[in-house]
């Protein structure tokens, strides 16, 4: 049975940036509530947003925009080639090719429903299926390649899929029964609870996965987890290594350890989620008050990084251009636009990040190290970052 524990109010699409204010009259909003399923332990949105509304030719998130993510995938690809040496790699949700470009064109297939990104990997020479992941597509690929696939990968994609059981079934169908490996990484529920990073919750994140929930869901489709890695990217993620139950890899102690740690951390108790909701409420109130107090002093406050996550925060906390003058972001498809729901202007850092800025809310807090390094001169000149993770404070 599913029970609601958190309401984050009326929310627009997290990546629904507006080209101009006249687009505001047609802006899509929905009530964003979060539920916990006490049978599977899965945490999900109560009402899913239709995938076609979010993942289409206008999709704004470019994985390659961050050096951290480029390095992250390069390192992983080297490990896969060295330790697994797959003959065929399939990536579900290949975005702008940030992972797949580390493999040869013959060795890799991309699946990407956002046509703007599918066009990029296609142009690079990778066979790209511009479609949503489904059993139908898994069967089509099997037919076209006359084989099963020995390595399937997905980063920040499986948690986007509302019918997750069906998506895992399709993976299980296409995976080679003896040497097949399915590896995926997504934000960690445990990390979200520890950090109070409720901004991980937005339309695209249909689920925030725990290892506990994944273990159950994957078992249901004949897959078993054989290793778990904790990653620092995206504000704390898990990389899950799975195989068909007939697979050849030994199950590492990391799996049992992760399950146990989640249990002792209370991830299977509803009260944990109720407490989290109270923390979110306090965090929102504190952030709003802090920004309002700074505003009274007349100092310029902006937001650094128009991350999808900021949509949740600004709409939940009612933070608009009156409190955050503008946002800076290097992503070409975001620059010149207005933020979803609150319509805060977005400019390129070269046009808005200078010493006139006294405070910058770290919208992309998950890249804090990269950003602090990049902006060390601004920091040395007295600029200050504000964050809400793990609690609202000036850094
Ligand atoms: P994400 O947290 O969803 O990956 O979004 C991070 C956003 O921050 C993305 O729009 C790119 C932007 N960004 C910058 O503008 N400058 C930077 O130095 C970094 C690391 C990210």
GROMACS .gro file of C-alpha atoms and ligand atoms in nm:
model
  416
    1UNK     CA    1   0.000   0.000   0.000
    2UNK     CA    2   0.124   0.347  -0.091
    3UNK     CA    3   0.108   0.629   0.162
    4UNK     CA    4   0.179   0.997   0.098
    5UNK     CA    5   0.438   1.159   0.324
    6UNK     CA    6   0.537   1.480   0.146
    7UNK     CA    7   0.365   1.752  -0.056
    8UNK     CA    8   0.584   1.998  -0.245
    9UNK     CA    9   0.298   2.203  -0.383
   10UNK     CA   10   0.219   2.312  -0.737
   11UNK     CA   11   0.521   2.249  -0.955
   12UNK     CA   12   0.603   2.309  -1.323
   13UNK     CA   13   0.825   2.079  -1.531
   14UNK     CA   14   1.174   2.098  -1.378
   15UNK     CA   15   1.331   2.153  -1.720
   16UNK     CA   16   1.039   2.351  -1.860
   17UNK     CA   17   1.241   2.668  -1.925
   18UNK     CA   18   1.040   2.945  -2.094
   19UNK     CA   19   1.168   3.132  -2.400
   20UNK     CA   20   0.970   3.440  -2.295
   21UNK     CA   21   0.703   3.547  -2.050
   22UNK     CA   22   0.415   3.505  -2.297
   23UNK     CA   23   0.477   3.128  -2.273
   24UNK     CA   24   0.375   3.150  -1.906
   25UNK     CA   25   0.005   3.142  -1.993
   26UNK     CA   26   0.037   2.784  -2.119
   27UNK     CA   27   0.277   2.667  -1.850
   28UNK     CA   28   0.203   2.318  -1.717
   29UNK     CA   29   0.170   2.273  -1.339
   30UNK     CA   30   0.083   1.971  -1.127
   31UNK     CA   31   0.062   1.886  -0.755
   32UNK     CA   32   0.386   1.716  -0.657
   33UNK     CA   33   0.329   1.465  -0.378
   34UNK     CA   34   0.558   1.182  -0.274
   35UNK     CA   35   0.454   0.835  -0.159
   36UNK     CA   36   0.615   0.535   0.011
   37UNK     CA   37   0.508   0.183  -0.082
   38UNK     CA   38   0.528  -0.036   0.228
   39UNK     CA   39   0.539  -0.358   0.022
   40UNK     CA   40   0.823  -0.277  -0.218
   41UNK     CA   41   0.968   0.013  -0.008
   42UNK     CA   42   0.976   0.217  -0.328
   43UNK     CA   43   0.952   0.596  -0.295
   44UNK     CA   44   0.778   0.753  -0.594
   45UNK     CA   45   0.580   1.052  -0.709
   46UNK     CA   46   0.212   1.006  -0.636
   47UNK     CA   47   0.114   1.116  -0.986
   48UNK     CA   48   0.357   1.067  -1.271
   49UNK     CA   49   0.396   1.335  -1.534
   50UNK     CA   50   0.354   1.200  -1.888
   51UNK     CA   51   0.709   1.117  -2.013
   52UNK     CA   52   0.640   1.277  -2.354
   53UNK     CA   53   0.590   1.613  -2.182
   54UNK     CA   54   0.939   1.601  -2.032
   55UNK     CA   55   1.153   1.395  -2.265
   56UNK     CA   56   1.125   1.538  -2.612
   57UNK     CA   57   1.324   1.745  -2.862
   58UNK     CA   58   1.340   2.038  -2.619
   59UNK     CA   59   1.512   1.850  -2.337
   60UNK     CA   60   1.766   2.087  -2.178
   61UNK     CA   61   1.998   1.878  -1.962
   62UNK     CA   62   2.338   1.820  -2.124
   63UNK     CA   63   2.545   1.559  -1.940
   64UNK     CA   64   2.863   1.690  -2.106
   65UNK     CA   65   2.825   2.038  -1.955
   66UNK     CA   66   3.013   1.931  -1.647
   67UNK     CA   67   3.376   1.823  -1.643
   68UNK     CA   68   3.293   1.613  -1.335
   69UNK     CA   69   3.045   1.404  -1.535
   70UNK     CA   70   3.278   1.371  -1.835
   71UNK     CA   71   3.554   1.237  -1.609
   72UNK     CA   72   3.309   1.018  -1.420
   73UNK     CA   73   3.193   0.834  -1.734
   74UNK     CA   74   3.539   0.814  -1.888
   75UNK     CA   75   3.665   0.638  -1.578
   76UNK     CA   76   3.367   0.401  -1.570
   77UNK     CA   77   3.402   0.312  -1.940
   78UNK     CA   78   3.770   0.227  -1.885
   79UNK     CA   79   3.671  -0.002  -1.597
   80UNK     CA   80   3.401  -0.172  -1.806
   81UNK     CA   81   3.637  -0.230  -2.098
   82UNK     CA   82   3.908  -0.365  -1.870
   83UNK     CA   83   3.702  -0.584  -1.637
   84UNK     CA   84   3.407  -0.692  -1.853
   85UNK     CA   85   3.522  -0.626  -2.210
   86UNK     CA   86   3.168  -0.642  -2.358
   87UNK     CA   87   3.119  -0.710  -2.725
   88UNK     CA   88   2.802  -0.498  -2.732
   89UNK     CA   89   2.705  -0.210  -2.504
   90UNK     CA   90   2.355  -0.067  -2.501
   91UNK     CA   91   2.286   0.259  -2.321
   92UNK     CA   92   1.934   0.352  -2.217
   93UNK     CA   93   1.903   0.732  -2.205
   94UNK     CA   94   2.227   0.825  -2.380
   95UNK     CA   95   2.170   1.204  -2.358
   96UNK     CA   96   2.445   1.387  -2.552
   97UNK     CA   97   2.672   1.080  -2.564
   98UNK     CA   98   2.876   1.167  -2.254
   99UNK     CA   99   2.910   0.796  -2.163
  100UNK     CA  100   2.878   0.620  -2.495
  101UNK     CA  101   3.144   0.826  -2.672
  102UNK     CA  102   3.398   0.632  -2.465
  103UNK     CA  103   3.315   0.319  -2.669
  104UNK     CA  104   3.370   0.245  -3.036
  105UNK     CA  105   3.083   0.300  -3.277
  106UNK     CA  106   3.068  -0.070  -3.359
  107UNK     CA  107   3.057  -0.165  -2.991
  108UNK     CA  108   2.770   0.058  -2.873
  109UNK     CA  109   2.400   0.126  -2.930
  110UNK     CA  110   2.213   0.427  -2.792
  111UNK     CA  111   1.850   0.463  -2.687
  112UNK     CA  112   1.735   0.822  -2.639
  113UNK     CA  113   1.379   0.956  -2.665
  114UNK     CA  114   1.490   1.323  -2.667
  115UNK     CA  115   1.537   1.380  -3.040
  116UNK     CA  116   1.777   1.672  -2.997
  117UNK     CA  117   2.019   1.438  -2.817
  118UNK     CA  118   1.947   1.131  -3.032
  119UNK     CA  119   2.056   1.346  -3.329
  120UNK     CA  120   2.391   1.414  -3.158
  121UNK     CA  121   2.486   1.048  -3.102
  122UNK     CA  122   2.353   0.959  -3.446
  123UNK     CA  123   2.578   1.221  -3.599
  124UNK     CA  124   2.871   1.088  -3.401
  125UNK     CA  125   2.808   0.755  -3.577
  126UNK     CA  126   2.636   0.554  -3.302
  127UNK     CA  127   2.325   0.357  -3.393
  128UNK     CA  128   2.061   0.551  -3.196
  129UNK     CA  129   1.702   0.448  -3.133
  130UNK     CA  130   1.512   0.773  -3.080
  131UNK     CA  131   1.254   0.604  -2.857
  132UNK     CA  132   1.146   0.534  -2.502
  133UNK     CA  133   1.282   0.213  -2.352
  134UNK     CA  134   1.024  -0.067  -2.372
  135UNK     CA  135   0.983  -0.443  -2.416
  136UNK     CA  136   0.888  -0.376  -2.779
  137UNK     CA  137   1.219  -0.197  -2.838
  138UNK     CA  138   1.416  -0.468  -2.654
  139UNK     CA  139   1.265  -0.731  -2.886
  140UNK     CA  140   1.330  -0.516  -3.194
  141UNK     CA  141   1.699  -0.474  -3.100
  142UNK     CA  142   1.730  -0.849  -3.036
  143UNK     CA  143   1.592  -0.918  -3.384
  144UNK     CA  144   1.805  -0.658  -3.559
  145UNK     CA  145   2.130  -0.762  -3.390
  146UNK     CA  146   2.047  -1.136  -3.396
  147UNK     CA  147   2.167  -1.156  -3.039
  148UNK     CA  148   2.124  -1.068  -2.677
  149UNK     CA  149   2.332  -0.785  -2.531
  150UNK     CA  150   2.613  -0.844  -2.284
  151UNK     CA  151   2.625  -0.498  -2.127
  152UNK     CA  152   2.333  -0.263  -2.065
  153UNK     CA  153   2.394   0.072  -1.898
  154UNK     CA  154   2.175   0.359  -1.781
  155UNK     CA  155   2.273   0.670  -1.585
  156UNK     CA  156   2.009   0.890  -1.427
  157UNK     CA  157   1.750   0.731  -1.647
  158UNK     CA  158   1.587   0.427  -1.484
  159UNK     CA  159   1.448   0.650  -1.207
  160UNK     CA  160   1.273   0.850  -1.482
  161UNK     CA  161   1.060   0.555  -1.592
  162UNK     CA  162   0.712   0.542  -1.433
  163UNK     CA  163   0.650   0.171  -1.508
  164UNK     CA  164   0.982   0.060  -1.364
  165UNK     CA  165   0.887  -0.309  -1.339
  166UNK     CA  166   0.816  -0.319  -1.711
  167UNK     CA  167   1.145  -0.139  -1.787
  168UNK     CA  168   1.343  -0.392  -1.579
  169UNK     CA  169   1.157  -0.678  -1.753
  170UNK     CA  170   1.269  -0.542  -2.091
  171UNK     CA  171   1.630  -0.525  -1.967
  172UNK     CA  172   1.610  -0.883  -1.836
  173UNK     CA  173   1.473  -0.996  -2.173
  174UNK     CA  174   1.760  -0.848  -2.376
  175UNK     CA  175   2.045  -0.939  -2.143
  176UNK     CA  176   2.265  -1.238  -2.223
  177UNK     CA  177   2.181  -1.508  -1.968
  178UNK     CA  178   2.534  -1.608  -1.873
  179UNK     CA  179   2.762  -1.311  -1.934
  180UNK     CA  180   2.509  -1.028  -1.934
  181UNK     CA  181   2.552  -0.733  -1.696
  182UNK     CA  182   2.308  -0.450  -1.637
  183UNK     CA  183   2.468  -0.154  -1.459
  184UNK     CA  184   2.280   0.162  -1.370
  185UNK     CA  185   2.322   0.464  -1.151
  186UNK     CA  186   2.061   0.690  -1.000
  187UNK     CA  187   2.027   0.928  -0.704
  188UNK     CA  188   2.025   0.746  -0.372
  189UNK     CA  189   1.725   0.768  -0.143
  190UNK     CA  190   1.946   0.721   0.161
  191UNK     CA  191   2.169   1.012   0.059
  192UNK     CA  192   1.864   1.231  -0.001
  193UNK     CA  193   1.737   1.152   0.349
  194UNK     CA  194   2.079   1.213   0.505
  195UNK     CA  195   2.140   1.542   0.321
  196UNK     CA  196   1.784   1.675   0.335
  197UNK     CA  197   1.816   1.728  -0.042
  198UNK     CA  198   1.447   1.730  -0.122
  199UNK     CA  199   1.531   1.901  -0.452
  200UNK     CA  200   1.614   1.552  -0.584
  201UNK     CA  201   1.237   1.523  -0.610
  202UNK     CA  202   1.098   1.660  -0.936
  203UNK     CA  203   0.882   1.546  -1.225
  204UNK     CA  204   1.159   1.353  -1.402
  205UNK     CA  205   1.245   1.155  -1.090
  206UNK     CA  206   0.942   0.928  -1.091
  207UNK     CA  207   1.121   0.726  -0.819
  208UNK     CA  208   1.407   0.784  -0.578
  209UNK     CA  209   1.561   0.440  -0.540
  210UNK     CA  210   1.684   0.260  -0.233
  211UNK     CA  211   1.887  -0.058  -0.275
  212UNK     CA  212   1.616  -0.227  -0.068
  213UNK     CA  213   1.343  -0.144  -0.320
  214UNK     CA  214   1.562  -0.224  -0.620
  215UNK     CA  215   1.659  -0.558  -0.474
  216UNK     CA  216   1.293  -0.658  -0.463
  217UNK     CA  217   1.195  -0.515  -0.801
  218UNK     CA  218   1.492  -0.669  -0.981
  219UNK     CA  219   1.439  -1.010  -0.821
  220UNK     CA  220   1.083  -1.004  -0.953
  221UNK     CA  221   1.219  -0.997  -1.309
  222UNK     CA  222   1.497  -1.253  -1.259
  223UNK     CA  223   1.787  -1.014  -1.202
  224UNK     CA  224   2.015  -1.006  -0.899
  225UNK     CA  225   2.235  -0.730  -0.764
  226UNK     CA  226   2.596  -0.845  -0.737
  227UNK     CA  227   2.766  -0.517  -0.644
  228UNK     CA  228   2.676  -0.171  -0.519
  229UNK     CA  229   2.894   0.138  -0.533
  230UNK     CA  230   2.825   0.467  -0.360
  231UNK     CA  231   2.897   0.763  -0.585
  232UNK     CA  232   2.931   1.130  -0.503
  233UNK     CA  233   2.779   1.251  -0.831
  234UNK     CA  234   2.433   1.407  -0.850
  235UNK     CA  235   2.431   1.469  -0.480
  236UNK     CA  236   2.491   1.106  -0.384
  237UNK     CA  237   2.404   0.819  -0.613
  238UNK     CA  238   2.420   0.442  -0.620
  239UNK     CA  239   2.573   0.243  -0.901
  240UNK     CA  240   2.405  -0.095  -0.910
  241UNK     CA  241   2.561  -0.394  -1.088
  242UNK     CA  242   2.314  -0.668  -1.173
  243UNK     CA  243   2.304  -0.990  -1.371
  244UNK     CA  244   2.051  -1.262  -1.459
  245UNK     CA  245   2.027  -1.513  -1.172
  246UNK     CA  246   2.211  -1.751  -1.406
  247UNK     CA  247   2.501  -1.501  -1.426
  248UNK     CA  248   2.867  -1.568  -1.356
  249UNK     CA  249   2.963  -1.299  -1.106
  250UNK     CA  250   2.990  -1.367  -0.734
  251UNK     CA  251   2.773  -1.150  -0.515
  252UNK     CA  252   2.996  -0.902  -0.332
  253UNK     CA  253   2.955  -0.821   0.038
  254UNK     CA  254   2.872  -0.461  -0.064
  255UNK     CA  255   2.516  -0.575  -0.140
  256UNK     CA  256   2.435  -0.716   0.203
  257UNK     CA  257   2.613  -0.422   0.367
  258UNK     CA  258   2.407  -0.167   0.171
  259UNK     CA  259   2.082  -0.347   0.253
  260UNK     CA  260   2.170  -0.364   0.620
  261UNK     CA  261   2.274  -0.001   0.636
  262UNK     CA  262   1.947   0.109   0.477
  263UNK     CA  263   1.753  -0.100   0.727
  264UNK     CA  264   1.929   0.044   1.031
  265UNK     CA  265   1.888   0.391   0.880
  266UNK     CA  266   1.513   0.340   0.891
  267UNK     CA  267   1.440   0.320   0.519
  268UNK     CA  268   1.178   0.053   0.577
  269UNK     CA  269   0.990   0.261   0.840
  270UNK     CA  270   0.724   0.509   0.738
  271UNK     CA  271   0.815   0.733   1.034
  272UNK     CA  272   1.153   0.807   0.869
  273UNK     CA  273   0.972   0.965   0.576
  274UNK     CA  274   0.738   1.161   0.801
  275UNK     CA  275   1.042   1.305   0.982
  276UNK     CA  276   1.203   1.389   0.651
  277UNK     CA  277   0.893   1.583   0.549
  278UNK     CA  278   0.919   1.794   0.868
  279UNK     CA  279   1.284   1.867   0.791
  280UNK     CA  280   1.191   1.975   0.437
  281UNK     CA  281   0.933   2.216   0.572
  282UNK     CA  282   1.187   2.376   0.808
  283UNK     CA  283   1.452   2.393   0.536
  284UNK     CA  284   1.212   2.574   0.302
  285UNK     CA  285   1.111   2.828   0.567
  286UNK     CA  286   1.472   2.895   0.664
  287UNK     CA  287   1.590   2.945   0.306
  288UNK     CA  288   1.307   3.188   0.229
  289UNK     CA  289   1.380   3.387   0.549
  290UNK     CA  290   1.753   3.400   0.483
  291UNK     CA  291   1.706   3.530   0.128
  292UNK     CA  292   1.450   3.785   0.247
  293UNK     CA  293   1.689   3.914   0.515
  294UNK     CA  294   1.978   3.945   0.268
  295UNK     CA  295   1.749   4.123   0.023
  296UNK     CA  296   1.673   4.384   0.289
  297UNK     CA  297   2.044   4.471   0.301
  298UNK     CA  298   2.034   4.556  -0.071
  299UNK     CA  299   2.307   4.304  -0.163
  300UNK     CA  300   2.280   4.124  -0.494
  301UNK     CA  301   2.179   3.758  -0.470
  302UNK     CA  302   2.176   3.526  -0.767
  303UNK     CA  303   2.161   3.150  -0.821
  304UNK     CA  304   2.460   2.955  -0.955
  305UNK     CA  305   2.341   2.674  -1.186
  306UNK     CA  306   1.988   2.653  -1.325
  307UNK     CA  307   1.976   2.286  -1.225
  308UNK     CA  308   1.648   2.097  -1.257
  309UNK     CA  309   1.658   2.069  -0.879
  310UNK     CA  310   1.622   2.445  -0.835
  311UNK     CA  311   1.274   2.426  -0.986
  312UNK     CA  312   1.154   2.223  -0.688
  313UNK     CA  313   1.314   2.459  -0.435
  314UNK     CA  314   1.207   2.789  -0.586
  315UNK     CA  315   0.849   2.679  -0.649
  316UNK     CA  316   0.813   2.509  -0.311
  317UNK     CA  317   0.966   2.804  -0.120
  318UNK     CA  318   0.803   3.073  -0.335
  319UNK     CA  319   1.138   3.222  -0.437
  320UNK     CA  320   1.115   3.441  -0.747
  321UNK     CA  321   1.306   3.730  -0.913
  322UNK     CA  322   1.224   3.949  -0.612
  323UNK     CA  323   1.469   3.739  -0.405
  324UNK     CA  324   1.701   3.588  -0.669
  325UNK     CA  325   1.780   3.850  -0.932
  326UNK     CA  326   1.889   3.599  -1.197
  327UNK     CA  327   2.051   3.259  -1.241
  328UNK     CA  328   2.379   3.185  -1.418
  329UNK     CA  329   2.429   2.869  -1.620
  330UNK     CA  330   2.664   2.765  -1.899
  331UNK     CA  331   2.411   2.542  -2.078
  332UNK     CA  332   2.336   2.707  -2.416
  333UNK     CA  333   1.974   2.584  -2.418
  334UNK     CA  334   1.907   2.749  -2.078
  335UNK     CA  335   2.079   3.084  -2.135
  336UNK     CA  336   1.835   3.365  -2.224
  337UNK     CA  337   1.538   3.172  -2.087
  338UNK     CA  338   1.322   3.205  -1.776
  339UNK     CA  339   1.317   2.948  -1.498
  340UNK     CA  340   1.012   2.717  -1.477
  341UNK     CA  341   0.730   2.848  -1.262
  342UNK     CA  342   0.908   3.142  -1.103
  343UNK     CA  343   1.040   3.299  -1.424
  344UNK     CA  344   1.381   3.403  -1.295
  345UNK     CA  345   1.601   3.510  -1.591
  346UNK     CA  346   1.898   3.288  -1.681
  347UNK     CA  347   2.220   3.439  -1.812
  348UNK     CA  348   2.561   3.301  -1.900
  349UNK     CA  349   2.814   3.342  -1.614
  350UNK     CA  350   3.028   3.567  -1.833
  351UNK     CA  351   2.736   3.813  -1.843
  352UNK     CA  352   2.633   3.797  -1.481
  353UNK     CA  353   2.889   3.648  -1.251
  354UNK     CA  354   3.116   3.921  -1.123
  355UNK     CA  355   3.195   4.111  -0.804
  356UNK     CA  356   2.859   4.292  -0.811
  357UNK     CA  357   2.720   3.954  -0.699
  358UNK     CA  358   2.757   3.925  -0.322
  359UNK     CA  359   2.568   3.599  -0.263
  360UNK     CA  360   2.502   3.306  -0.493
  361UNK     CA  361   2.263   3.027  -0.401
  362UNK     CA  362   2.429   2.704  -0.512
  363UNK     CA  363   2.159   2.563  -0.739
  364UNK     CA  364   2.411   2.307  -0.864
  365UNK     CA  365   2.524   2.221  -0.508
  366UNK     CA  366   2.616   1.873  -0.627
  367UNK     CA  367   2.901   2.036  -0.824
  368UNK     CA  368   3.013   2.251  -0.529
  369UNK     CA  369   3.377   2.140  -0.549
  370UNK     CA  370   3.401   2.206  -0.924
  371UNK     CA  371   3.225   2.542  -0.892
  372UNK     CA  372   3.422   2.664  -0.586
  373UNK     CA  373   3.741   2.579  -0.769
  374UNK     CA  374   3.626   2.759  -1.084
  375UNK     CA  375   3.512   3.065  -0.888
  376UNK     CA  376   3.794   3.090  -0.636
  377UNK     CA  377   3.872   3.446  -0.741
  378UNK     CA  378   3.513   3.557  -0.672
  379UNK     CA  379   3.527   3.380  -0.335
  380UNK     CA  380   3.860   3.546  -0.253
  381UNK     CA  381   3.703   3.882  -0.336
  382UNK     CA  382   3.434   3.826  -0.073
  383UNK     CA  383   3.160   3.646  -0.272
  384UNK     CA  384   2.964   3.393  -0.069
  385UNK     CA  385   2.774   3.081  -0.165
  386UNK     CA  386   2.449   2.985   0.006
  387UNK     CA  387   2.333   2.624   0.026
  388UNK     CA  388   2.044   2.434   0.178
  389UNK     CA  389   2.236   2.103   0.196
  390UNK     CA  390   2.247   1.950   0.453
  391UNK     CA  391   2.102   2.260   0.617
  392UNK     CA  392   2.045   2.620   0.514
  393UNK     CA  393   2.364   2.819   0.559
  394UNK     CA  394   2.617   3.058   0.408
  395UNK     CA  395   2.929   2.866   0.311
  396LIG     P1  396   2.237   1.913  -1.261
  396LIG     O1  397   2.263   1.923  -1.116
  396LIG     O2  398   2.096   1.875  -1.292
  396LIG     O3  399   2.341   1.832  -1.331
  396LIG     O4  400   2.247   2.060  -1.320
  396LIG     C1  401   2.358   2.138  -1.300
  396LIG     C2  402   2.341   2.267  -1.380
  396LIG     O5  403   2.445   2.356  -1.346
  396LIG     C3  404   2.346   2.249  -1.530
  396LIG     O6  405   2.247   2.329  -1.591
  396LIG     C4  406   2.485   2.300  -1.569
  396LIG     C5  407   2.511   2.403  -1.463
  396LIG     N1  408   2.650   2.426  -1.433
  396LIG     C6  409   2.706   2.550  -1.465
  396LIG     O7  410   2.639   2.637  -1.519
  396LIG     N2  411   2.839   2.572  -1.436
  396LIG     C7  412   2.915   2.475  -1.377
  396LIG     O8  413   3.033   2.500  -1.353
  396LIG     C8  414   2.856   2.348  -1.343
  396LIG     C9  415   2.937   2.242  -1.279
  396LIG    C10  416   2.723   2.328  -1.374
   0.00000   0.00000   0.00000
